[in-house]
mmCIF file of C-alpha atoms and ligand atoms in Angstrom:
data_model
loop_
_atom_site.group_PDB
_atom_site.id
_atom_site.type_symbol
_atom_site.label_atom_id
_atom_site.label_comp_id
_atom_site.label_asym_id
_atom_site.label_seq_id
_atom_site.Cartn_x
_atom_site.Cartn_y
_atom_site.Cartn_z
ATOM 1 C CA MET S 26 10.546 7.165 27.232
ATOM 2 C CA SER S 27 13.139 7.201 24.455
ATOM 3 C CA ALA S 28 12.215 8.760 21.106
ATOM 4 C CA ILE S 29 11.205 6.506 18.230
ATOM 5 C CA PRO S 30 14.113 6.439 15.725
ATOM 6 C CA ARG S 31 13.532 8.556 12.616
ATOM 7 C CA LEU S 32 12.952 6.949 9.239
ATOM 8 C CA LYS S 33 15.070 8.162 6.332
ATOM 9 C CA HIS S 34 13.083 6.546 3.524
ATOM 10 C CA PHE S 35 9.861 4.606 3.018
ATOM 11 C CA THR S 36 11.033 2.057 0.475
ATOM 12 C CA ASP S 37 9.565 -0.987 2.160
ATOM 13 C CA LEU S 38 8.174 -2.232 5.438
ATOM 14 C CA ASN S 39 10.800 -4.832 6.287
ATOM 15 C CA GLY S 40 13.198 -2.223 7.681
ATOM 16 C CA ILE S 41 10.534 -0.516 9.794
ATOM 17 C CA THR S 42 9.946 -1.493 13.403
ATOM 18 C CA SER S 43 6.574 -2.055 14.972
ATOM 19 C CA GLU S 44 6.933 1.134 17.035
ATOM 20 C CA GLN S 45 7.839 3.192 13.937
ATOM 21 C CA PHE S 46 4.848 1.693 12.123
ATOM 22 C CA TRP S 47 2.536 2.542 15.003
ATOM 23 C CA GLY S 48 4.075 6.026 15.098
ATOM 24 C CA LEU S 49 3.072 6.538 11.462
ATOM 25 C CA LEU S 50 -0.440 5.232 12.139
ATOM 26 C CA ARG S 51 -0.889 7.633 15.058
ATOM 27 C CA LEU S 52 0.486 10.554 13.019
ATOM 28 C CA ALA S 53 -1.936 9.688 10.185
ATOM 29 C CA LYS S 54 -4.793 9.767 12.667
ATOM 30 C CA ARG S 55 -3.699 13.146 14.054
ATOM 31 C CA LEU S 56 -3.445 14.653 10.560
ATOM 32 C CA LYS S 57 -6.803 13.190 9.495
ATOM 33 C CA ASP S 58 -8.521 14.439 12.668
ATOM 34 C CA GLU S 59 -6.889 17.869 12.336
ATOM 35 C CA ARG S 60 -8.149 18.298 8.770
ATOM 36 C CA GLN S 61 -11.626 17.028 9.620
ATOM 37 C CA GLN S 62 -11.994 19.170 12.741
ATOM 38 C CA ARG S 63 -10.372 22.398 11.548
ATOM 39 C CA GLY S 64 -10.816 22.089 7.781
ATOM 40 C CA ALA S 65 -7.070 22.320 7.144
ATOM 41 C CA ASN S 66 -3.680 21.067 8.295
ATOM 42 C CA GLU S 67 -0.790 23.142 9.580
ATOM 43 C CA PRO S 68 1.532 23.986 6.643
ATOM 44 C CA ILE S 69 4.353 21.801 7.944
ATOM 45 C CA LEU S 70 5.706 21.216 4.429
ATOM 46 C CA ALA S 71 5.750 24.897 3.372
ATOM 47 C CA ASN S 72 8.461 25.387 0.731
ATOM 48 C CA LYS S 73 8.945 21.617 0.373
ATOM 49 C CA SER S 74 8.496 19.775 -2.884
ATOM 50 C CA LEU S 75 8.017 16.173 -3.971
ATOM 51 C CA ALA S 76 8.935 14.764 -7.387
ATOM 52 C CA MET S 77 6.563 11.948 -8.307
ATOM 53 C CA ILE S 78 7.977 9.538 -10.891
ATOM 54 C CA PHE S 79 5.529 7.121 -12.517
ATOM 55 C CA GLN S 80 6.475 4.181 -14.723
ATOM 56 C CA LYS S 81 2.952 2.726 -14.434
ATOM 57 C CA PRO S 82 -0.573 4.192 -14.389
ATOM 58 C CA SER S 83 -2.187 5.416 -11.166
ATOM 59 C CA LEU S 84 -5.271 7.176 -9.846
ATOM 60 C CA ARG S 85 -5.071 6.892 -6.064
ATOM 61 C CA THR S 86 -1.305 7.167 -5.589
ATOM 62 C CA ARG S 87 -0.860 10.099 -7.930
ATOM 63 C CA VAL S 88 -3.794 12.149 -6.641
ATOM 64 C CA SER S 89 -3.404 11.353 -2.940
ATOM 65 C CA PHE S 90 0.305 12.250 -2.922
ATOM 66 C CA GLU S 91 -0.260 15.446 -4.884
ATOM 67 C CA MET S 92 -3.147 16.506 -2.654
ATOM 68 C CA GLY S 93 -1.285 15.377 0.461
ATOM 69 C CA MET S 94 1.587 17.716 -0.366
ATOM 70 C CA GLN S 95 -0.856 20.546 -1.014
ATOM 71 C CA HIS S 96 -2.726 19.981 2.280
ATOM 72 C CA LEU S 97 0.564 20.266 4.159
ATOM 73 C CA GLY S 98 1.557 23.478 2.377
ATOM 74 C CA GLY S 99 4.018 21.883 -0.058
ATOM 75 C CA TYR S 100 4.107 21.081 -3.751
ATOM 76 C CA GLY S 101 4.066 17.724 -5.530
ATOM 77 C CA PHE S 102 4.436 17.287 -9.267
ATOM 78 C CA TYR S 103 4.019 14.394 -11.689
ATOM 79 C CA LEU S 104 6.773 13.081 -13.942
ATOM 80 C CA SER S 105 5.659 10.766 -16.742
ATOM 81 C CA PRO S 106 7.406 7.526 -17.771
ATOM 82 C CA GLN S 107 8.468 9.029 -21.104
ATOM 83 C CA GLU S 108 10.077 12.177 -19.776
ATOM 84 C CA VAL S 109 12.153 10.527 -17.037
ATOM 85 C CA GLY S 110 13.018 7.214 -18.717
ATOM 86 C CA LEU S 111 14.066 5.771 -15.356
ATOM 87 C CA GLY S 112 16.618 3.032 -16.025
ATOM 88 C CA SER S 113 16.591 3.620 -19.789
ATOM 89 C CA ARG S 114 17.188 7.297 -20.602
ATOM 90 C CA GLU S 115 19.058 7.718 -17.322
ATOM 91 C CA THR S 116 20.104 5.425 -14.470
ATOM 92 C CA ALA S 117 18.184 5.457 -11.189
ATOM 93 C CA PRO S 118 21.256 6.675 -9.230
ATOM 94 C CA ASP S 119 21.710 9.586 -11.658
ATOM 95 C CA VAL S 120 18.005 10.501 -11.545
ATOM 96 C CA ALA S 121 18.117 10.521 -7.739
ATOM 97 C CA ARG S 122 21.299 12.599 -7.585
ATOM 98 C CA VAL S 123 19.918 15.179 -10.003
ATOM 99 C CA LEU S 124 16.511 15.443 -8.312
ATOM 100 C CA SER S 125 18.180 15.750 -4.893
ATOM 101 C CA GLY S 126 19.407 19.192 -5.958
ATOM 102 C CA TYR S 127 15.898 20.359 -6.850
ATOM 103 C CA VAL S 128 13.372 18.758 -4.499
ATOM 104 C CA ASP S 129 12.943 17.617 -0.889
ATOM 105 C CA GLY S 130 11.634 14.124 -1.608
ATOM 106 C CA ILE S 131 11.077 11.568 -4.358
ATOM 107 C CA MET S 132 8.090 9.268 -4.682
ATOM 108 C CA ALA S 133 8.324 6.652 -7.407
ATOM 109 C CA ARG S 134 6.109 3.957 -8.912
ATOM 110 C CA VAL S 135 8.343 1.486 -10.740
ATOM 111 C CA PHE S 136 8.554 -1.989 -12.186
ATOM 112 C CA ASP S 137 11.962 -2.988 -10.795
ATOM 113 C CA HIS S 138 12.142 -2.604 -7.007
ATOM 114 C CA GLN S 139 15.915 -2.165 -7.312
ATOM 115 C CA HIS S 140 15.290 1.271 -8.850
ATOM 116 C CA ILE S 141 13.665 2.366 -5.567
ATOM 117 C CA LEU S 142 16.572 1.003 -3.551
ATOM 118 C CA ASP S 143 19.129 2.605 -5.894
ATOM 119 C CA MET S 144 17.475 6.004 -5.636
ATOM 120 C CA ALA S 145 17.437 5.759 -1.848
ATOM 121 C CA ALA S 146 21.109 4.748 -1.831
ATOM 122 C CA TRP S 147 22.365 7.434 -4.232
ATOM 123 C CA GLY S 148 20.127 10.433 -3.657
ATOM 124 C CA SER S 149 20.277 12.688 -0.612
ATOM 125 C CA VAL S 150 16.521 13.181 -0.124
ATOM 126 C CA PRO S 151 13.902 10.721 1.226
ATOM 127 C CA VAL S 152 12.584 8.154 -1.256
ATOM 128 C CA ILE S 153 9.051 6.749 -1.009
ATOM 129 C CA ASN S 154 7.951 3.585 -2.806
ATOM 130 C CA GLY S 155 4.636 4.311 -4.545
ATOM 131 C CA LEU S 156 4.453 0.662 -5.701
ATOM 132 C CA SER S 157 7.027 -1.618 -7.255
ATOM 133 C CA ASP S 158 6.668 -5.116 -8.677
ATOM 134 C CA PHE S 159 7.815 -6.342 -5.254
ATOM 135 C CA SER S 160 5.852 -4.253 -2.766
ATOM 136 C CA HIS S 161 3.333 -1.498 -2.061
ATOM 137 C CA PRO S 162 4.106 -0.226 1.452
ATOM 138 C CA CYS S 163 1.944 2.935 1.262
ATOM 139 C CA GLN S 164 -1.039 0.727 0.492
ATOM 140 C CA ALA S 165 -0.363 -1.611 3.416
ATOM 141 C CA LEU S 166 0.103 1.294 5.849
ATOM 142 C CA THR S 167 -3.263 2.617 4.660
ATOM 143 C CA ASP S 168 -4.895 -0.787 4.949
ATOM 144 C CA ILE S 169 -3.789 -1.285 8.533
ATOM 145 C CA PHE S 170 -4.886 2.280 9.325
ATOM 146 C CA THR S 171 -8.318 1.473 7.876
ATOM 147 C CA ALA S 172 -8.512 -1.784 9.814
ATOM 148 C CA TRP S 173 -7.586 0.082 13.005
ATOM 149 C CA GLU S 174 -10.323 2.674 12.409
ATOM 150 C CA HIS S 175 -12.952 -0.004 11.852
ATOM 151 C CA LEU S 176 -11.918 -2.728 14.287
ATOM 152 C CA GLY S 177 -10.165 -0.881 17.100
ATOM 153 C CA ASP S 178 -7.764 -3.275 18.782
ATOM 154 C CA LEU S 179 -5.939 -5.224 16.074
ATOM 155 C CA ALA S 180 -4.088 -7.782 18.197
ATOM 156 C CA ASP S 181 -5.050 -11.316 17.183
ATOM 157 C CA ARG S 182 -7.463 -10.151 14.504
ATOM 158 C CA THR S 183 -7.290 -12.207 11.322
ATOM 159 C CA MET S 184 -6.647 -10.770 7.877
ATOM 160 C CA VAL S 185 -7.378 -13.247 5.102
ATOM 161 C CA TYR S 186 -5.978 -12.348 1.721
ATOM 162 C CA VAL S 187 -7.607 -14.247 -1.149
ATOM 163 C CA GLY S 188 -6.128 -14.367 -4.642
ATOM 164 C CA ASP S 189 -2.615 -13.733 -5.929
ATOM 165 C CA GLY S 190 -0.584 -14.269 -2.775
ATOM 166 C CA ASP S 191 2.659 -13.540 -4.579
ATOM 167 C CA ASN S 192 1.991 -9.936 -5.621
ATOM 168 C CA ASN S 193 3.147 -6.580 -4.286
ATOM 169 C CA VAL S 194 0.016 -5.919 -2.211
ATOM 170 C CA ALA S 195 0.049 -9.337 -0.526
ATOM 171 C CA THR S 196 3.769 -8.952 0.186
ATOM 172 C CA SER S 197 3.337 -5.612 1.942
ATOM 173 C CA LEU S 198 0.263 -6.752 3.870
ATOM 174 C CA ILE S 199 2.205 -9.712 5.257
ATOM 175 C CA MET S 200 4.960 -7.361 6.401
ATOM 176 C CA ALA S 201 2.504 -4.828 7.836
ATOM 177 C CA ALA S 202 0.069 -7.104 9.652
ATOM 178 C CA GLY S 203 2.777 -8.702 11.785
ATOM 179 C CA LYS S 204 3.791 -5.276 13.087
ATOM 180 C CA VAL S 205 0.378 -4.761 14.690
ATOM 181 C CA GLY S 206 -0.094 -8.308 15.926
ATOM 182 C CA MET S 207 -2.575 -9.423 13.289
ATOM 183 C CA ASN S 208 -2.679 -12.986 11.991
ATOM 184 C CA VAL S 209 -2.449 -13.359 8.230
ATOM 185 C CA ARG S 210 -3.862 -16.153 6.113
ATOM 186 C CA ILE S 211 -3.124 -16.352 2.420
ATOM 187 C CA VAL S 212 -5.741 -18.299 0.480
ATOM 188 C CA ALA S 213 -4.237 -18.714 -2.979
ATOM 189 C CA PRO S 214 -3.860 -21.264 -5.756
ATOM 190 C CA VAL S 215 -0.742 -23.425 -5.719
ATOM 191 C CA GLY S 216 2.049 -21.536 -7.474
ATOM 192 C CA TYR S 217 0.751 -18.114 -6.393
ATOM 193 C CA THR S 218 1.823 -18.128 -2.762
ATOM 194 C CA PRO S 219 4.311 -15.744 -1.107
ATOM 195 C CA SER S 220 8.018 -16.387 -1.580
ATOM 196 C CA HIS S 221 10.230 -17.582 1.282
ATOM 197 C CA GLU S 222 11.925 -14.174 1.260
ATOM 198 C CA VAL S 223 8.592 -12.477 1.990
ATOM 199 C CA LEU S 224 7.572 -14.985 4.644
ATOM 200 C CA GLY S 225 10.941 -14.491 6.329
ATOM 201 C CA ALA S 226 10.397 -10.720 6.424
ATOM 202 C CA GLY S 227 6.955 -10.922 8.056
ATOM 203 C CA GLU S 228 6.923 -10.682 11.830
ATOM 204 C CA GLY S 229 3.723 -12.537 12.650
ATOM 205 C CA GLU S 230 2.200 -15.916 11.907
ATOM 206 C CA VAL S 231 1.365 -16.414 8.235
ATOM 207 C CA ALA S 232 -0.741 -19.421 7.258
ATOM 208 C CA ILE S 233 -0.962 -20.430 3.610
ATOM 209 C CA THR S 234 -3.578 -22.630 2.000
ATOM 210 C CA ASP S 235 -5.294 -23.213 -1.337
ATOM 211 C CA ASP S 236 -8.455 -24.341 0.523
ATOM 212 C CA LEU S 237 -11.280 -21.778 0.556
ATOM 213 C CA ASP S 238 -12.152 -22.854 4.101
ATOM 214 C CA GLY S 239 -9.134 -20.722 4.972
ATOM 215 C CA VAL S 240 -11.528 -17.763 5.043
ATOM 216 C CA ILE S 241 -13.401 -19.106 8.088
ATOM 217 C CA GLY S 242 -13.152 -16.684 10.985
ATOM 218 C CA ALA S 243 -11.756 -13.805 8.922
ATOM 219 C CA ASP S 244 -12.111 -10.332 10.410
ATOM 220 C CA ILE S 245 -10.966 -8.877 7.106
ATOM 221 C CA LEU S 246 -11.339 -10.449 3.692
ATOM 222 C CA TYR S 247 -8.884 -8.774 1.313
ATOM 223 C CA THR S 248 -8.391 -9.227 -2.392
ATOM 224 C CA ASP S 249 -6.543 -7.624 -5.289
ATOM 225 C CA VAL S 250 -6.451 -8.094 -9.048
ATOM 226 C CA TRP S 251 -5.371 -11.478 -10.397
ATOM 227 C CA THR S 252 -3.117 -9.880 -12.997
ATOM 228 C CA SER S 253 -0.973 -7.013 -11.769
ATOM 229 C CA MET S 254 0.471 -4.203 -13.877
ATOM 230 C CA GLY S 255 3.349 -5.646 -15.871
ATOM 231 C CA GLN S 256 1.909 -9.186 -15.948
ATOM 232 C CA GLU S 257 -0.535 -8.552 -18.805
ATOM 233 C CA GLU S 258 0.877 -11.352 -20.980
ATOM 234 C CA GLN S 259 -0.137 -13.852 -18.241
ATOM 235 C CA ARG S 260 -3.726 -12.622 -18.087
ATOM 236 C CA GLU S 261 -5.360 -15.447 -20.067
ATOM 237 C CA GLN S 262 -3.518 -18.112 -18.060
ATOM 238 C CA ARG S 263 -4.447 -16.455 -14.766
ATOM 239 C CA LEU S 264 -8.091 -16.195 -15.800
ATOM 240 C CA GLN S 265 -8.134 -20.001 -16.032
ATOM 241 C CA ILE S 266 -6.666 -20.471 -12.542
ATOM 242 C CA PHE S 267 -8.137 -17.815 -10.251
ATOM 243 C CA PRO S 268 -11.961 -17.899 -10.631
ATOM 244 C CA PRO S 269 -12.531 -20.231 -7.628
ATOM 245 C CA TYR S 270 -10.880 -17.506 -5.525
ATOM 246 C CA GLN S 271 -13.407 -14.804 -6.422
ATOM 247 C CA VAL S 272 -14.636 -12.768 -3.428
ATOM 248 C CA ASN S 273 -18.400 -13.135 -3.831
ATOM 249 C CA ALA S 274 -21.434 -13.505 -1.543
ATOM 250 C CA GLU S 275 -20.799 -17.226 -1.101
ATOM 251 C CA LEU S 276 -17.210 -16.696 0.023
ATOM 252 C CA LEU S 277 -18.307 -13.888 2.335
ATOM 253 C CA ALA S 278 -20.820 -16.249 3.995
ATOM 254 C CA ARG S 279 -18.095 -18.877 4.272
ATOM 255 C CA THR S 280 -16.177 -16.611 6.695
ATOM 256 C CA GLN S 281 -18.949 -17.317 9.256
ATOM 257 C CA ASN S 282 -18.414 -13.764 10.508
ATOM 258 C CA LYS S 283 -21.374 -11.448 9.972
ATOM 259 C CA GLU S 284 -19.138 -8.453 10.759
ATOM 260 C CA VAL S 285 -16.337 -9.301 8.349
ATOM 261 C CA LEU S 286 -14.912 -6.311 6.437
ATOM 262 C CA VAL S 287 -14.076 -6.540 2.745
ATOM 263 C CA MET S 288 -11.026 -4.676 1.494
ATOM 264 C CA HIS S 289 -9.441 -4.182 -1.928
ATOM 265 C CA CYS S 290 -6.610 -1.809 -2.805
ATOM 266 C CA LEU S 291 -8.349 -0.846 -6.108
ATOM 267 C CA PRO S 292 -8.491 -0.609 -9.045
ATOM 268 C CA ALA S 293 -10.835 -3.622 -9.069
ATOM 269 C CA HIS S 294 -11.602 -5.843 -12.017
ATOM 270 C CA ARG S 295 -15.259 -6.192 -11.047
ATOM 271 C CA GLY S 296 -16.671 -9.559 -12.005
ATOM 272 C CA GLU S 297 -13.204 -11.154 -11.735
ATOM 273 C CA GLU S 298 -11.640 -11.093 -8.255
ATOM 274 C CA ILE S 299 -14.668 -9.378 -6.662
ATOM 275 C CA THR S 300 -18.364 -9.180 -7.528
ATOM 276 C CA ASP S 301 -20.326 -5.934 -7.631
ATOM 277 C CA ASP S 302 -22.656 -7.002 -4.823
ATOM 278 C CA VAL S 303 -19.726 -7.542 -2.453
ATOM 279 C CA ALA S 304 -17.714 -4.504 -3.580
ATOM 280 C CA ASP S 305 -20.768 -2.296 -3.083
ATOM 281 C CA GLY S 306 -22.305 -4.228 -0.169
ATOM 282 C CA SER S 307 -22.520 -3.453 3.538
ATOM 283 C CA ALA S 308 -19.295 -5.321 4.408
ATOM 284 C CA SER S 309 -17.232 -3.279 1.949
ATOM 285 C CA VAL S 310 -14.865 -0.548 3.130
ATOM 286 C CA LEU S 311 -13.292 -0.111 -0.315
ATOM 287 C CA PHE S 312 -13.839 3.625 -0.610
ATOM 288 C CA PRO S 313 -12.951 4.668 2.964
ATOM 289 C CA GLN S 314 -9.844 2.526 2.401
ATOM 290 C CA ALA S 315 -9.016 4.371 -0.836
ATOM 291 C CA HIS S 316 -9.621 7.745 0.837
ATOM 292 C CA ASN S 317 -7.267 6.818 3.665
ATOM 293 C CA ARG S 318 -4.359 6.717 1.209
ATOM 294 C CA LEU S 319 -4.364 10.503 1.588
ATOM 295 C CA HIS S 320 -4.096 10.468 5.381
ATOM 296 C CA ALA S 321 -1.599 7.607 5.696
ATOM 297 C CA GLN S 322 0.736 9.133 3.112
ATOM 298 C CA LYS S 323 0.507 12.564 4.692
ATOM 299 C CA ALA S 324 2.002 10.945 7.798
ATOM 300 C CA VAL S 325 4.882 9.547 5.717
ATOM 301 C CA LEU S 326 5.435 12.945 4.057
ATOM 302 C CA ALA S 327 5.206 14.900 7.332
ATOM 303 C CA HIS S 328 7.743 12.587 8.957
ATOM 304 C CA LEU S 329 10.219 12.224 6.086
ATOM 305 C CA LEU S 330 10.080 15.704 4.545
ATOM 306 C CA GLY S 331 8.892 17.749 7.525
ATOM 307 C CA ASN S 332 10.841 16.052 10.341
ATOM 308 C CA VAL S 333 7.651 15.563 12.351
ATOM 309 C CA PRO S 334 8.671 13.024 15.013
ATOM 310 C CA LEU S 335 6.975 9.677 15.527
ATOM 311 C CA ASP S 336 5.505 9.164 18.959
HETATM 312 N N1 LIG O 3 -4.185 1.243 -4.977
HETATM 313 C C1 LIG O 3 -3.438 1.999 -5.802
HETATM 314 O O1 LIG O 3 -2.233 2.110 -5.647
HETATM 315 O O2 LIG O 3 -4.137 2.624 -6.782
HETATM 316 P P1 LIG O 3 -3.497 3.372 -8.042
HETATM 317 O O3 LIG O 3 -2.836 2.291 -8.875
HETATM 318 O O4 LIG O 3 -4.656 4.005 -8.755
HETATM 319 O O5 LIG O 3 -2.505 4.366 -7.557
HETATM 320 N N1 LIG O 4 -1.252 -5.642 -7.545
HETATM 321 C C1 LIG O 4 -1.738 -4.477 -8.275
HETATM 322 C C2 LIG O 4 -1.928 -3.347 -7.326
HETATM 323 C C3 LIG O 4 -2.436 -2.082 -7.958
HETATM 324 C C4 LIG O 4 -2.579 -0.956 -6.981
HETATM 325 C C5 LIG O 4 -0.774 -4.114 -9.372
HETATM 326 O O1 LIG O 4 0.423 -4.102 -9.130
HETATM 327 O O2 LIG O 4 -1.242 -3.856 -10.493
#
């Protein structure tokens, strides 16, 4: 069997093959199992460091990357929006070229996706997208990992994403689900559906509807905030449009699947896109999903910074 080609960066999912994606999922499982069974991972990133640039707030991404580096014997450190001034104080290519002389990898959370691509193009160390306005690949890798843990075989399972179908999380889920043979349905108001560019990048079937009956038969019901970071000035307008798409007990029943799983990338605006009873109910896997950010990203770090092969 030939080796799975190495990834250089993790900027997005559209350049990653299905076998590379599965390789990351399997590596995440090995690292999670290793830590659970032995209490610690091998220090495969000893003497390696990760610069973590944030232009937007974060809980999960910041903490899971920092702890992920520590679990693997390396060091991750936070850089605030003010101190770096990515794209304002200094260009993204210059930031990447400078950091490449100090660290072994860069993880960045940005507004403009082009900043991620520029850093990958100009730096000489791996670049990881920790969320951009366009995509959130670490989240989607985690989400598929979580689905795999809970459902087993993913082929022909149906992921229904309800809400803003044009945001970064929906975009990455569309790209990710096709790689593992899942069907994707986007249930979203007119005007908030995925762009043609995103649909072209997905590998599987993607159905789009504004009809809530689109949730029927869902194996996973997924939602995210109606107003993403950076869209705050549209909040009032979005609050007029999205309420019919709230994930609540009625919508859960409408899936006609008693075993449906509810997912949300978090943070949640409880009482808007999801109700408390559903977020905290028996169908919810919100917190195992959040915890899996750690394990999925450790696979990305081990592969990109530690040269651990995908198999
Ligand atoms: N889901 C996610 O990326 O969470 P944070 O914004 O807290 O990092
Ligand atoms: N779509 C959300 C995801 C947050 C993790 C945002 O960009 O704010």
